Amino acid sequence: MADYDYDLFVIGAGSGGVRAARVSAAHGAKVAIAEEYRVGGTCVIRGCVPKKLLVYGAHFAEDLRDAKQFGWDVPEPCNFSWPRLRDNVLREVDRINGAYTATLTNHGVEILEERATVSGPNQVTLASGRTVTAGRILIAVGARPAIPACPGHEHGITSNEAFHLDAVPKRILIAGAGYIANEFAGIFNEFGSKVTLINRTDVILRGYDESIRDRLLQISMLKGIDFRFHAEFEGIEKGEDGCLTVTMSNHEPITVDCVMFATGRVPNTDGLGLETAGVALDDKGAIKVDEDSRSTCDSIYAVGDVTNRVQLTPVAIREGQAFADTQFGGKPHRVDYENIPAAVFSHPPMAGVGMTEAQAKTKLGSVKVYQSDFRAMKNVLAGRNERALYKMICESETGRVVGLHMIGPDSPEILQAAAIAVKAGLTKDDFDRTVALHPSMAEELVLMR
Ligand code: NDP
């Protein structure tokens, strides 16, 4: 490797790239990382982190409404300042961006704040025109929002811009019914927007357990979010007053103040020079990789959303760690993609690990399903008619828990702990042998019938 400028050149300083760069450097490799926007990537700069902070902000709306039942008089009207929340959130993003940058620097990783493209199996060209060589190149450039090609699409925004809005839109239309659509529907609804969510089918959050998805749909509708199904986007027209009129199949046009696309994400492989090194892409434009994250070019690897395996930050981080340990640490290992927990930070949130009931029936044939459908104590006193639902799916013969799905307050926090038991292959009996922690919502996990 002595002939190269670097042992490792990482393109993209998001969750996967930063972990790979830092750990490779700690293993003794000479590492550079190029980032064209901001260190931290989607999760830190315009994804998980600022979104979760907005979710916290939105939750106050419900808590303040419920406060009276708990003895607190909240003055009415109770004002909400979007600019204050937005600016505080963006400041926190800046802080984490600084912390990520410092971590890289402290580990001796050279940060190049410019776009880099591949110009050969061991060569990278920087926007400034400089060319550098590396023993290995790691592509960790992530993905970007997909925008449907309809007339007037340029009038819409994506989640990227949602964090920077001047004001909360009075009426917002969100296209898509996946993670981002449902999370932002909850956020804007709590901030007082009239939210309409439109989707091309009548399935929200495909991949999640049906009962849990249905419960979210039911609660979201009760909260006032409008859903329009079997609605294909046809176009957006901007009026003189700045309002946007959206036309769609099977429904009347709707006029709103903001349109947000949340219709999936596409890998950022355009113009990256991958063809110069024979790196093959799949039909979605994602980099094809093997179990060691190696592309079809021996010296080029890829981790995270650009590979379109599981688009989650903790997965990208594990892929980056496995890459670094395997290539530079003498500790080869691979990412285990079984039983990855995931959550949707909707209102209320939902979370799941393992197979859905439908998947388990297809794969295992016979399964046992246990459920707990209850109203959280806090919701009862608040007079909030919102029920939580926990669902456990077990292999019939052994009782092994193969899926655990829930919707209700704090469900992601509860599921993370329960996912350890599912990952460990524990059974329904193991759960039942554990004494309930009362009063809690999580106790329902050991009381399911
Ligand atoms: P999702 O894949 O979750 O949802 C995309 C939605 O858009 C689906 O409802 C899909 O419908 C619809 N859609 C896709 N293509 C089109 C199209 N051409 N026209 C109309 N509708 C379309 O994507 P998101 O953008 O919400 O999120 C991207 C990824 O980011 C997620 O898959 C997730 O991995 C990650 N993420 C994770 C979060 C978390 O962990 N909490 C939060 C946010 C994002 P259909 O079902 O019919 O395909």
CSV table of C-alpha atoms and ligand atoms in Angstrom, one decimal:
chain,number,residue,atom,x,y,z
A,1,MET,CA,0.0,0.0,0.0
A,2,ALA,CA,3.0,2.2,0.3
A,3,ASP,CA,2.6,3.3,-3.3
A,4,TYR,CA,-0.7,5.0,-2.6
A,5,ASP,CA,-1.4,8.5,-1.1
A,6,TYR,CA,-3.8,6.8,1.3
A,7,ASP,CA,-4.6,3.3,2.5
A,8,LEU,CA,-8.3,4.3,2.5
A,9,PHE,CA,-10.2,7.1,0.8
A,10,VAL,CA,-13.9,7.4,1.9
A,11,ILE,CA,-16.3,9.4,-0.2
A,12,GLY,CA,-19.2,10.6,2.0
A,13,ALA,CA,-19.1,11.5,5.7
A,14,GLY,CA,-22.4,10.2,6.8
A,15,SER,CA,-23.0,7.5,9.5
A,16,GLY,CA,-21.4,4.7,7.6
A,17,GLY,CA,-18.5,6.6,6.1
A,18,VAL,CA,-17.5,8.3,9.4
A,19,ARG,CA,-17.5,5.1,11.3
A,20,ALA,CA,-15.4,3.3,8.6
A,21,ALA,CA,-12.9,6.2,8.4
A,22,ARG,CA,-12.5,6.6,12.2
A,23,VAL,CA,-12.1,2.9,12.9
A,24,SER,CA,-9.8,2.3,10.0
A,25,ALA,CA,-7.6,5.1,11.2
A,26,ALA,CA,-7.7,3.7,14.7
A,27,HIS,CA,-6.5,0.4,13.2
A,28,GLY,CA,-3.5,2.3,11.8
A,29,ALA,CA,-4.6,3.1,8.2
A,30,LYS,CA,-3.8,6.4,6.6
A,31,VAL,CA,-7.3,7.7,5.8
A,32,ALA,CA,-8.9,10.7,4.0
A,33,ILE,CA,-12.7,11.4,3.8
A,34,ALA,CA,-14.3,13.7,1.3
A,35,GLU,CA,-17.7,15.4,2.0
A,36,GLU,CA,-19.3,17.8,-0.4
A,37,TYR,CA,-22.0,19.1,2.1
A,38,ARG,CA,-21.6,18.6,5.9
A,39,VAL,CA,-20.0,16.0,8.0
A,40,GLY,CA,-22.8,13.9,9.6
A,41,GLY,CA,-24.8,12.9,6.5
A,42,THR,CA,-28.5,12.4,6.3
A,43,CYS,CA,-29.1,11.1,9.8
A,44,VAL,CA,-27.4,14.0,11.6
A,45,ILE,CA,-28.0,16.9,9.2
A,46,ARG,CA,-31.4,16.3,7.7
A,47,GLY,CA,-32.8,13.1,9.0
A,48,CYS,CA,-33.1,11.1,12.2
A,49,VAL,CA,-31.7,13.7,14.6
A,50,PRO,CA,-33.5,16.9,13.6
A,51,LYS,CA,-36.7,14.8,12.9
A,52,LYS,CA,-36.6,13.3,16.4
A,53,LEU,CA,-36.2,16.7,17.9
A,54,LEU,CA,-39.2,17.9,16.0
A,55,VAL,CA,-41.2,14.9,17.2
A,56,TYR,CA,-40.4,15.9,20.8
A,57,GLY,CA,-41.5,19.5,20.0
A,58,ALA,CA,-44.7,18.2,18.4
A,59,HIS,CA,-45.5,16.0,21.4
A,60,PHE,CA,-45.8,19.0,23.7
A,61,ALA,CA,-49.0,19.9,21.8
A,62,GLU,CA,-50.7,16.8,23.1
A,63,ASP,CA,-49.1,17.0,26.5
A,64,LEU,CA,-50.3,20.6,26.9
A,65,ARG,CA,-53.8,19.6,25.9
A,66,ASP,CA,-53.8,16.8,28.4
A,67,ALA,CA,-52.2,18.8,31.2
A,68,LYS,CA,-55.6,20.1,32.5
A,69,GLN,CA,-56.6,16.6,33.5
A,70,PHE,CA,-53.4,16.3,35.5
A,71,GLY,CA,-54.2,19.5,37.4
A,72,TRP,CA,-52.2,22.1,35.3
A,73,ASP,CA,-53.9,25.1,33.9
A,74,VAL,CA,-52.1,26.1,30.7
A,75,PRO,CA,-53.0,29.6,29.5
A,76,GLU,CA,-55.0,29.8,26.3
A,77,PRO,CA,-54.1,30.4,23.6
A,78,CYS,CA,-50.8,28.6,24.2
A,79,ASN,CA,-48.3,30.0,21.7
A,80,PHE,CA,-46.0,27.9,19.7
A,81,SER,CA,-42.9,29.5,18.0
A,82,TRP,CA,-41.8,27.4,15.0
A,83,PRO,CA,-38.7,29.7,14.4
A,84,ARG,CA,-37.5,29.1,18.0
A,85,LEU,CA,-37.9,25.3,17.8
A,86,ARG,CA,-36.4,25.3,14.2
A,87,ASP,CA,-33.4,27.4,15.2
A,88,ASN,CA,-32.7,25.4,18.4
A,89,VAL,CA,-32.9,22.1,16.4
A,90,LEU,CA,-30.5,23.5,13.7
A,91,ARG,CA,-28.1,24.6,16.5
A,92,GLU,CA,-28.1,21.1,17.9
A,93,VAL,CA,-27.4,19.8,14.4
A,94,ASP,CA,-24.4,22.2,14.2
A,95,ARG,CA,-23.2,20.9,17.6
A,96,ILE,CA,-23.3,17.2,16.5
A,97,ASN,CA,-21.7,18.1,13.1
A,98,GLY,CA,-18.9,19.7,15.1
A,99,ALA,CA,-18.6,16.6,17.3
A,100,TYR,CA,-18.4,14.3,14.3
A,101,THR,CA,-15.8,16.5,12.6
A,102,ALA,CA,-13.7,16.6,15.8
A,103,THR,CA,-13.9,12.8,16.1
A,104,LEU,CA,-12.5,12.3,12.7
A,105,THR,CA,-9.7,14.9,13.2
A,106,ASN,CA,-8.8,13.4,16.6
A,107,HIS,CA,-8.3,10.0,14.9
A,108,GLY,CA,-6.0,11.6,12.3
A,109,VAL,CA,-8.5,11.3,9.4
A,110,GLU,CA,-7.9,14.0,6.8
A,111,ILE,CA,-11.2,15.8,6.0
A,112,LEU,CA,-11.6,17.2,2.5
A,113,GLU,CA,-14.6,19.5,2.2
A,114,GLU,CA,-15.3,19.0,-1.4
A,115,ARG,CA,-16.9,16.6,-3.9
A,116,ALA,CA,-14.9,13.6,-4.8
A,117,THR,CA,-15.5,11.2,-7.7
A,118,VAL,CA,-14.0,7.9,-8.6
A,119,SER,CA,-11.6,8.1,-11.6
A,120,GLY,CA,-10.1,4.6,-11.5
A,121,PRO,CA,-10.0,1.5,-9.3
A,122,ASN,CA,-7.5,3.2,-7.0
A,123,GLN,CA,-8.0,6.8,-7.9
A,124,VAL,CA,-10.2,9.7,-6.8
A,125,THR,CA,-10.5,13.1,-8.4
A,126,LEU,CA,-11.5,16.0,-6.2
A,127,ALA,CA,-13.7,19.0,-7.3
A,128,SER,CA,-10.6,21.2,-7.0
A,129,GLY,CA,-9.0,19.1,-9.8
A,130,ARG,CA,-6.5,17.3,-7.6
A,131,THR,CA,-6.2,13.6,-8.1
A,132,VAL,CA,-5.2,11.2,-5.2
A,133,THR,CA,-4.7,7.5,-5.0
A,134,ALA,CA,-5.8,5.0,-2.4
A,135,GLY,CA,-5.4,1.3,-1.7
A,136,ARG,CA,-9.1,1.0,-1.0
A,137,ILE,CA,-12.0,3.4,-1.8
A,138,LEU,CA,-15.1,3.3,0.3
A,139,ILE,CA,-18.3,4.8,-1.2
A,140,ALA,CA,-20.7,6.0,1.5
A,141,VAL,CA,-22.6,8.7,-0.3
A,142,GLY,CA,-26.1,7.7,0.8
A,143,ALA,CA,-29.3,8.5,-0.9
A,144,ARG,CA,-31.5,11.4,-1.7
A,145,PRO,CA,-35.3,11.9,-1.8
A,146,ALA,CA,-37.0,10.5,-5.0
A,147,ILE,CA,-39.2,13.1,-6.6
A,148,PRO,CA,-42.0,11.9,-8.9
A,149,ALA,CA,-41.6,13.2,-12.5
A,150,CYS,CA,-44.9,15.1,-12.6
A,151,PRO,CA,-45.5,18.6,-14.0
A,152,GLY,CA,-44.9,21.2,-11.4
A,153,HIS,CA,-42.8,18.9,-9.1
A,154,GLU,CA,-40.4,21.8,-8.7
A,155,HIS,CA,-42.9,23.5,-6.4
A,156,GLY,CA,-42.7,20.7,-3.9
A,157,ILE,CA,-40.2,20.2,-1.1
A,158,THR,CA,-38.7,17.1,0.5
A,159,SER,CA,-37.8,16.3,4.1
A,160,ASN,CA,-34.5,18.1,3.4
A,161,GLU,CA,-36.2,21.5,3.2
A,162,ALA,CA,-38.8,20.7,5.9
A,163,PHE,CA,-36.3,21.5,8.6
A,164,HIS,CA,-35.7,25.0,7.2
A,165,LEU,CA,-39.2,26.3,6.6
A,166,ASP,CA,-39.9,29.9,7.4
A,167,ALA,CA,-43.3,29.0,8.8
A,168,VAL,CA,-45.4,26.0,9.5
A,169,PRO,CA,-47.7,25.6,6.5
A,170,LYS,CA,-51.4,26.0,7.2
A,171,ARG,CA,-52.2,23.2,4.8
A,172,ILE,CA,-49.7,20.6,3.7
A,173,LEU,CA,-50.0,17.7,1.3
A,174,ILE,CA,-47.6,14.9,1.8
A,175,ALA,CA,-47.0,12.4,-1.0
A,176,GLY,CA,-46.1,8.8,0.1
A,177,ALA,CA,-47.2,6.7,3.0
A,178,GLY,CA,-43.9,5.4,4.3
A,179,TYR,CA,-41.6,6.3,7.2
A,180,ILE,CA,-41.1,10.0,6.3
A,181,ALA,CA,-44.6,10.7,5.3
A,182,ASN,CA,-46.2,9.3,8.5
A,183,GLU,CA,-43.6,10.9,10.7
A,184,PHE,CA,-44.0,14.3,9.2
A,185,ALA,CA,-47.8,14.0,9.0
A,186,GLY,CA,-47.7,13.6,12.8
A,187,ILE,CA,-45.3,16.5,13.3
A,188,PHE,CA,-47.2,19.0,11.1
A,189,ASN,CA,-50.6,17.9,12.5
A,190,GLU,CA,-49.5,18.6,16.0
A,191,PHE,CA,-48.1,22.0,15.0
A,192,GLY,CA,-51.6,22.8,13.7
A,193,SER,CA,-51.3,22.2,9.9
A,194,LYS,CA,-54.1,20.6,8.0
A,195,VAL,CA,-52.4,17.5,6.8
A,196,THR,CA,-53.4,15.4,3.8
A,197,LEU,CA,-51.4,12.4,3.0
A,198,ILE,CA,-51.8,10.8,-0.5
A,199,ASN,CA,-50.6,7.4,-1.6
A,200,ARG,CA,-50.7,5.4,-4.8
A,201,THR,CA,-52.1,2.3,-3.0
A,202,ASP,CA,-54.1,1.9,0.2
A,203,VAL,CA,-51.2,0.4,2.1
A,204,ILE,CA,-49.3,2.6,4.6
A,205,LEU,CA,-45.9,1.6,5.9
A,206,ARG,CA,-45.6,-1.5,3.7
A,207,GLY,CA,-43.4,-4.1,5.5
A,208,TYR,CA,-44.8,-3.4,9.0
A,209,ASP,CA,-47.4,-5.7,10.6
A,210,GLU,CA,-50.9,-5.1,9.3
A,211,SER,CA,-52.6,-4.8,12.7
A,212,ILE,CA,-50.1,-2.2,13.8
A,213,ARG,CA,-50.3,-0.2,10.6
A,214,ASP,CA,-54.1,-0.3,10.7
A,215,ARG,CA,-54.0,1.1,14.3
A,216,LEU,CA,-51.8,4.0,13.2
A,217,LEU,CA,-54.1,4.7,10.3
A,218,GLN,CA,-57.1,4.7,12.6
A,219,ILE,CA,-55.5,6.9,15.2
A,220,SER,CA,-54.0,9.3,12.6
A,221,MET,CA,-57.5,9.8,11.1
A,222,LEU,CA,-59.0,10.4,14.5
A,223,LYS,CA,-56.3,13.1,15.0
A,224,GLY,CA,-57.6,14.8,11.9
A,225,ILE,CA,-55.0,13.7,9.3
A,226,ASP,CA,-56.8,13.1,5.9
A,227,PHE,CA,-55.7,10.1,3.8
A,228,ARG,CA,-56.3,9.8,0.1
A,229,PHE,CA,-55.6,6.4,-1.3
A,230,HIS,CA,-55.1,5.1,-4.8
A,231,ALA,CA,-54.1,8.6,-5.7
A,232,GLU,CA,-51.3,8.9,-8.3
A,233,PHE,CA,-49.8,12.4,-8.5
A,234,GLU,CA,-50.7,14.1,-11.8
A,235,GLY,CA,-49.4,17.6,-11.3
A,236,ILE,CA,-48.9,20.7,-9.2
A,237,GLU,CA,-49.9,24.2,-10.3
A,238,LYS,CA,-48.8,27.3,-8.5
A,239,GLY,CA,-51.4,30.1,-8.3
A,240,GLU,CA,-50.7,33.8,-8.2
A,241,ASP,CA,-51.3,33.8,-4.4
A,242,GLY,CA,-48.5,31.2,-4.0
A,243,CYS,CA,-51.0,28.4,-3.2
A,244,LEU,CA,-50.4,25.0,-4.8
A,245,THR,CA,-53.2,23.0,-6.5
A,246,VAL,CA,-52.4,19.3,-6.7
A,247,THR,CA,-54.2,17.1,-9.2
A,248,MET,CA,-54.3,13.3,-8.7
A,249,SER,CA,-56.1,10.3,-10.0
A,250,ASN,CA,-59.4,9.2,-8.4
A,251,HIS,CA,-59.7,12.3,-6.3
A,252,GLU,CA,-60.7,15.9,-6.5
A,253,PRO,CA,-57.8,18.4,-6.8
A,254,ILE,CA,-56.7,19.9,-3.5
A,255,THR,CA,-55.2,23.4,-2.8
A,256,VAL,CA,-52.5,23.6,-0.1
A,257,ASP,CA,-49.7,25.9,1.0
A,258,CYS,CA,-46.9,23.2,0.8
A,259,VAL,CA,-46.4,19.9,-0.9
A,260,MET,CA,-43.8,17.5,0.5
A,261,PHE,CA,-42.6,14.4,-1.4
A,262,ALA,CA,-41.8,11.4,0.8
A,263,THR,CA,-41.9,8.8,-1.9
A,264,GLY,CA,-38.7,6.9,-1.1
A,265,ARG,CA,-35.1,7.6,-1.7
A,266,VAL,CA,-32.6,7.0,-4.6
A,267,PRO,CA,-28.9,6.1,-4.2
A,268,ASN,CA,-26.5,9.0,-4.9
A,269,THR,CA,-24.6,7.2,-7.6
A,270,ASP,CA,-25.1,9.7,-10.5
A,271,GLY,CA,-21.9,11.3,-11.8
A,272,LEU,CA,-19.7,9.5,-9.3
A,273,GLY,CA,-17.4,8.0,-12.0
A,274,LEU,CA,-18.1,4.4,-10.9
A,275,GLU,CA,-18.0,3.3,-14.5
A,276,THR,CA,-14.3,4.2,-14.6
A,277,ALA,CA,-13.6,1.4,-12.2
A,278,GLY,CA,-16.2,-1.2,-13.4
A,279,VAL,CA,-18.4,-0.8,-10.3
A,280,ALA,CA,-21.8,-2.4,-11.2
A,281,LEU,CA,-25.1,-0.9,-10.1
A,282,ASP,CA,-28.5,-2.6,-9.6
A,283,ASP,CA,-31.7,-1.6,-11.4
A,284,LYS,CA,-32.3,1.1,-8.7
A,285,GLY,CA,-28.9,2.6,-9.2
A,286,ALA,CA,-27.5,1.2,-6.0
A,287,ILE,CA,-24.0,-0.2,-5.8
A,288,LYS,CA,-24.0,-4.0,-5.9
A,289,VAL,CA,-21.9,-5.4,-3.0
A,290,ASP,CA,-21.1,-8.8,-1.5
A,291,GLU,CA,-21.3,-9.7,2.2
A,292,ASP,CA,-18.1,-7.9,2.8
A,293,SER,CA,-19.5,-4.7,1.2
A,294,ARG,CA,-17.1,-5.2,-1.8
A,295,SER,CA,-18.3,-3.9,-5.1
A,296,THR,CA,-17.6,-5.6,-8.5
A,297,CYS,CA,-14.3,-3.7,-8.4
A,298,ASP,CA,-11.9,-5.4,-6.0
A,299,SER,CA,-10.5,-2.2,-4.4
A,300,ILE,CA,-13.9,-0.4,-4.1
A,301,TYR,CA,-16.4,-1.0,-1.3
A,302,ALA,CA,-19.7,0.6,-0.4
A,303,VAL,CA,-21.7,0.9,2.8
A,304,GLY,CA,-25.0,2.4,3.8
A,305,ASP,CA,-28.0,3.7,1.8
A,306,VAL,CA,-26.0,3.8,-1.5
A,307,THR,CA,-26.1,0.0,-1.4
A,308,ASN,CA,-29.9,-0.1,-0.7
A,309,ARG,CA,-29.7,-3.0,1.8
A,310,VAL,CA,-31.4,-1.8,4.9
A,311,GLN,CA,-31.8,2.0,4.9
A,312,LEU,CA,-31.2,2.6,8.6
A,313,THR,CA,-28.4,4.5,10.3
A,314,PRO,CA,-27.4,1.8,12.8
A,315,VAL,CA,-27.1,-0.6,9.9
A,316,ALA,CA,-24.8,1.7,7.9
A,317,ILE,CA,-22.7,2.1,11.1
A,318,ARG,CA,-22.3,-1.6,11.5
A,319,GLU,CA,-21.4,-2.0,7.8
A,320,GLY,CA,-18.7,0.7,8.2
A,321,GLN,CA,-17.4,-1.0,11.4
A,322,ALA,CA,-17.3,-4.4,9.8
A,323,PHE,CA,-15.5,-3.0,6.7
A,324,ALA,CA,-12.9,-1.3,8.9
A,325,ASP,CA,-12.3,-4.3,11.2
A,326,THR,CA,-12.1,-6.7,8.3
A,327,GLN,CA,-9.9,-4.6,6.0
A,328,PHE,CA,-7.6,-2.9,8.4
A,329,GLY,CA,-8.1,-4.5,11.9
A,330,GLY,CA,-7.4,-8.1,11.2
A,331,LYS,CA,-10.8,-8.9,12.8
A,332,PRO,CA,-12.9,-10.0,9.9
A,333,HIS,CA,-16.7,-10.1,10.5
A,334,ARG,CA,-19.9,-9.5,8.7
A,335,VAL,CA,-23.2,-7.7,9.5
A,336,ASP,CA,-26.0,-9.9,10.7
A,337,TYR,CA,-29.2,-8.6,9.0
A,338,GLU,CA,-31.5,-10.8,11.0
A,339,ASN,CA,-33.9,-9.3,13.5
A,340,ILE,CA,-33.1,-5.6,13.0
A,341,PRO,CA,-35.4,-3.5,15.1
A,342,ALA,CA,-37.0,-0.4,13.5
A,343,ALA,CA,-39.4,2.3,14.5
A,344,VAL,CA,-41.6,4.9,13.0
A,345,PHE,CA,-41.7,8.1,15.1
A,346,SER,CA,-45.3,8.8,14.2
A,347,HIS,CA,-47.9,10.0,16.7
A,348,PRO,CA,-48.0,7.6,18.5
A,349,PRO,CA,-44.8,5.9,17.5
A,350,MET,CA,-44.7,2.3,16.3
A,351,ALA,CA,-41.8,-0.2,16.4
A,352,GLY,CA,-41.1,-3.8,15.4
A,353,VAL,CA,-38.5,-6.5,15.2
A,354,GLY,CA,-38.6,-9.8,13.3
A,355,MET,CA,-41.3,-11.2,11.1
A,356,THR,CA,-44.8,-9.8,10.7
A,357,GLU,CA,-47.7,-12.2,11.2
A,358,ALA,CA,-48.1,-12.5,7.4
A,359,GLN,CA,-44.4,-13.2,6.9
A,360,ALA,CA,-44.3,-15.7,9.7
A,361,LYS,CA,-47.3,-17.6,8.3
A,362,THR,CA,-45.7,-17.8,4.9
A,363,LYS,CA,-42.3,-18.8,6.2
A,364,LEU,CA,-43.2,-21.1,9.1
A,365,GLY,CA,-46.7,-22.3,8.3
A,366,SER,CA,-48.2,-22.5,11.7
A,367,VAL,CA,-47.7,-19.6,14.2
A,368,LYS,CA,-49.2,-18.5,17.5
A,369,VAL,CA,-50.1,-14.9,17.8
A,370,TYR,CA,-50.5,-13.1,21.2
A,371,GLN,CA,-51.9,-9.6,21.6
A,372,SER,CA,-52.4,-6.9,24.1
A,373,ASP,CA,-54.8,-4.1,23.1
A,374,PHE,CA,-54.9,-1.6,25.9
A,375,ARG,CA,-55.2,2.1,26.8
A,376,ALA,CA,-52.1,3.5,28.5
A,377,MET,CA,-52.9,4.7,32.0
A,378,LYS,CA,-51.8,8.2,31.1
A,379,ASN,CA,-54.2,8.3,28.2
A,380,VAL,CA,-57.1,7.1,30.4
A,381,LEU,CA,-56.7,10.0,32.9
A,382,ALA,CA,-56.2,12.4,30.0
A,383,GLY,CA,-59.4,11.2,28.5
A,384,ARG,CA,-57.5,10.4,25.3
A,385,ASN,CA,-59.3,7.6,23.5
A,386,GLU,CA,-56.1,6.1,22.0
A,387,ARG,CA,-55.3,2.5,22.4
A,388,ALA,CA,-51.9,0.8,22.2
A,389,LEU,CA,-51.4,-2.5,20.6
A,390,TYR,CA,-48.7,-5.0,21.2
A,391,LYS,CA,-48.4,-8.2,19.2
A,392,MET,CA,-46.1,-11.2,19.6
A,393,ILE,CA,-45.7,-13.8,16.9
A,394,CYS,CA,-44.3,-17.2,18.0
A,395,GLU,CA,-43.2,-20.4,16.3
A,396,SER,CA,-46.0,-22.9,17.1
A,397,GLU,CA,-43.9,-25.8,18.2
A,398,THR,CA,-41.1,-24.2,20.1
A,399,GLY,CA,-42.8,-21.0,21.3
A,400,ARG,CA,-39.8,-19.0,20.1
A,401,VAL,CA,-40.7,-15.4,19.5
A,402,VAL,CA,-40.1,-14.6,15.8
A,403,GLY,CA,-41.8,-11.2,15.7
A,404,LEU,CA,-42.7,-8.4,18.1
A,405,HIS,CA,-44.6,-5.4,17.0
A,406,MET,CA,-46.1,-2.5,18.9
A,407,ILE,CA,-47.7,0.9,18.6
A,408,GLY,CA,-48.2,3.2,21.6
A,409,PRO,CA,-46.4,5.7,23.7
A,410,ASP,CA,-42.7,5.1,23.9
A,411,SER,CA,-42.9,1.9,21.9
A,412,PRO,CA,-39.4,2.4,20.3
A,413,GLU,CA,-37.8,2.7,23.7
A,414,ILE,CA,-39.6,-0.5,24.9
A,415,LEU,CA,-39.0,-2.4,21.7
A,416,GLN,CA,-35.2,-1.8,21.8
A,417,ALA,CA,-35.0,-3.7,25.1
A,418,ALA,CA,-37.4,-6.4,24.0
A,419,ALA,CA,-35.5,-6.9,20.7
A,420,ILE,CA,-32.6,-8.3,22.7
A,421,ALA,CA,-34.8,-11.1,23.8
A,422,VAL,CA,-36.0,-11.8,20.3
A,423,LYS,CA,-32.5,-11.7,18.9
A,424,ALA,CA,-31.5,-14.1,21.7
A,425,GLY,CA,-34.2,-16.5,20.5
A,426,LEU,CA,-36.2,-16.5,23.7
A,427,THR,CA,-39.7,-18.0,23.9
A,428,LYS,CA,-43.1,-16.9,25.0
A,429,ASP,CA,-42.5,-18.9,28.2
A,430,ASP,CA,-39.3,-16.9,28.9
A,431,PHE,CA,-41.3,-13.7,28.6
A,432,ASP,CA,-44.1,-15.1,30.8
A,433,ARG,CA,-41.6,-16.2,33.5
A,434,THR,CA,-40.5,-12.6,33.9
A,435,VAL,CA,-42.5,-10.7,36.6
A,436,ALA,CA,-44.3,-7.7,35.3
A,437,LEU,CA,-43.0,-4.3,36.2
A,438,HIS,CA,-46.1,-2.5,37.4
A,439,PRO,CA,-47.5,0.0,36.5
A,440,SER,CA,-45.8,0.3,33.1
A,441,MET,CA,-46.8,-0.1,29.5
A,442,ALA,CA,-43.9,-2.5,28.9
A,443,GLU,CA,-45.4,-5.0,31.4
A,444,GLU,CA,-47.9,-5.9,28.7
A,445,LEU,CA,-45.0,-7.8,27.0
A,446,VAL,CA,-45.1,-10.4,29.8
A,447,LEU,CA,-48.8,-10.5,30.1
A,448,MET,CA,-49.9,-11.1,26.5
A,449,ARG,CA,-52.7,-13.6,25.9
B,1,NDP,P1,-40.5,4.5,2.3
B,1,NDP,O1,-40.0,3.5,1.4
B,1,NDP,O2,-40.7,4.3,3.7
B,1,NDP,O3,-41.9,5.0,1.7
B,1,NDP,C1,-42.1,5.4,0.4
B,1,NDP,C2,-43.6,5.7,0.1
B,1,NDP,O4,-43.7,6.3,-1.1
B,1,NDP,C3,-44.4,4.4,0.1
B,1,NDP,O5,-45.7,4.7,0.6
B,1,NDP,C4,-44.4,4.1,-1.4
B,1,NDP,O6,-45.5,3.4,-1.8
B,1,NDP,C5,-44.5,5.5,-2.0
B,1,NDP,N1,-43.9,5.6,-3.3
B,1,NDP,C6,-42.7,5.1,-3.7
B,1,NDP,N2,-42.5,5.5,-5.0
B,1,NDP,C7,-43.6,6.2,-5.4
B,1,NDP,C8,-43.9,6.8,-6.7
B,1,NDP,N3,-43.1,6.8,-7.7
B,1,NDP,N4,-45.1,7.5,-6.7
B,1,NDP,C9,-45.9,7.5,-5.6
B,1,NDP,N5,-45.6,7.0,-4.5
B,1,NDP,C10,-44.4,6.3,-4.4
B,1,NDP,O7,-39.6,5.8,2.0
B,1,NDP,P2,-39.4,7.1,2.8
B,1,NDP,O8,-39.1,8.1,1.7
B,1,NDP,O9,-40.5,7.4,3.7
B,1,NDP,O10,-38.1,6.8,3.7
B,1,NDP,C11,-36.9,6.3,3.0
B,1,NDP,C12,-36.2,5.3,3.9
B,1,NDP,O11,-35.5,6.0,4.9
B,1,NDP,C13,-37.1,4.3,4.6
B,1,NDP,O12,-37.4,3.2,3.8
B,1,NDP,C14,-36.3,4.0,5.8
B,1,NDP,O13,-35.5,2.9,5.6
B,1,NDP,C15,-35.5,5.3,6.1
B,1,NDP,N6,-36.1,6.0,7.2
B,1,NDP,C16,-36.1,5.5,8.4
B,1,NDP,C17,-36.7,6.2,9.5
B,1,NDP,C18,-36.7,5.6,10.8
B,1,NDP,O14,-36.0,4.7,11.1
B,1,NDP,N7,-37.6,6.0,11.7
B,1,NDP,C19,-37.3,7.5,9.3
B,1,NDP,C20,-37.2,8.0,7.9
B,1,NDP,C21,-36.7,7.3,6.9
B,1,NDP,P3,-45.5,1.8,-1.9
B,1,NDP,O15,-45.7,1.3,-0.6
B,1,NDP,O16,-46.6,1.5,-2.8
B,1,NDP,O17,-44.2,1.5,-2.5
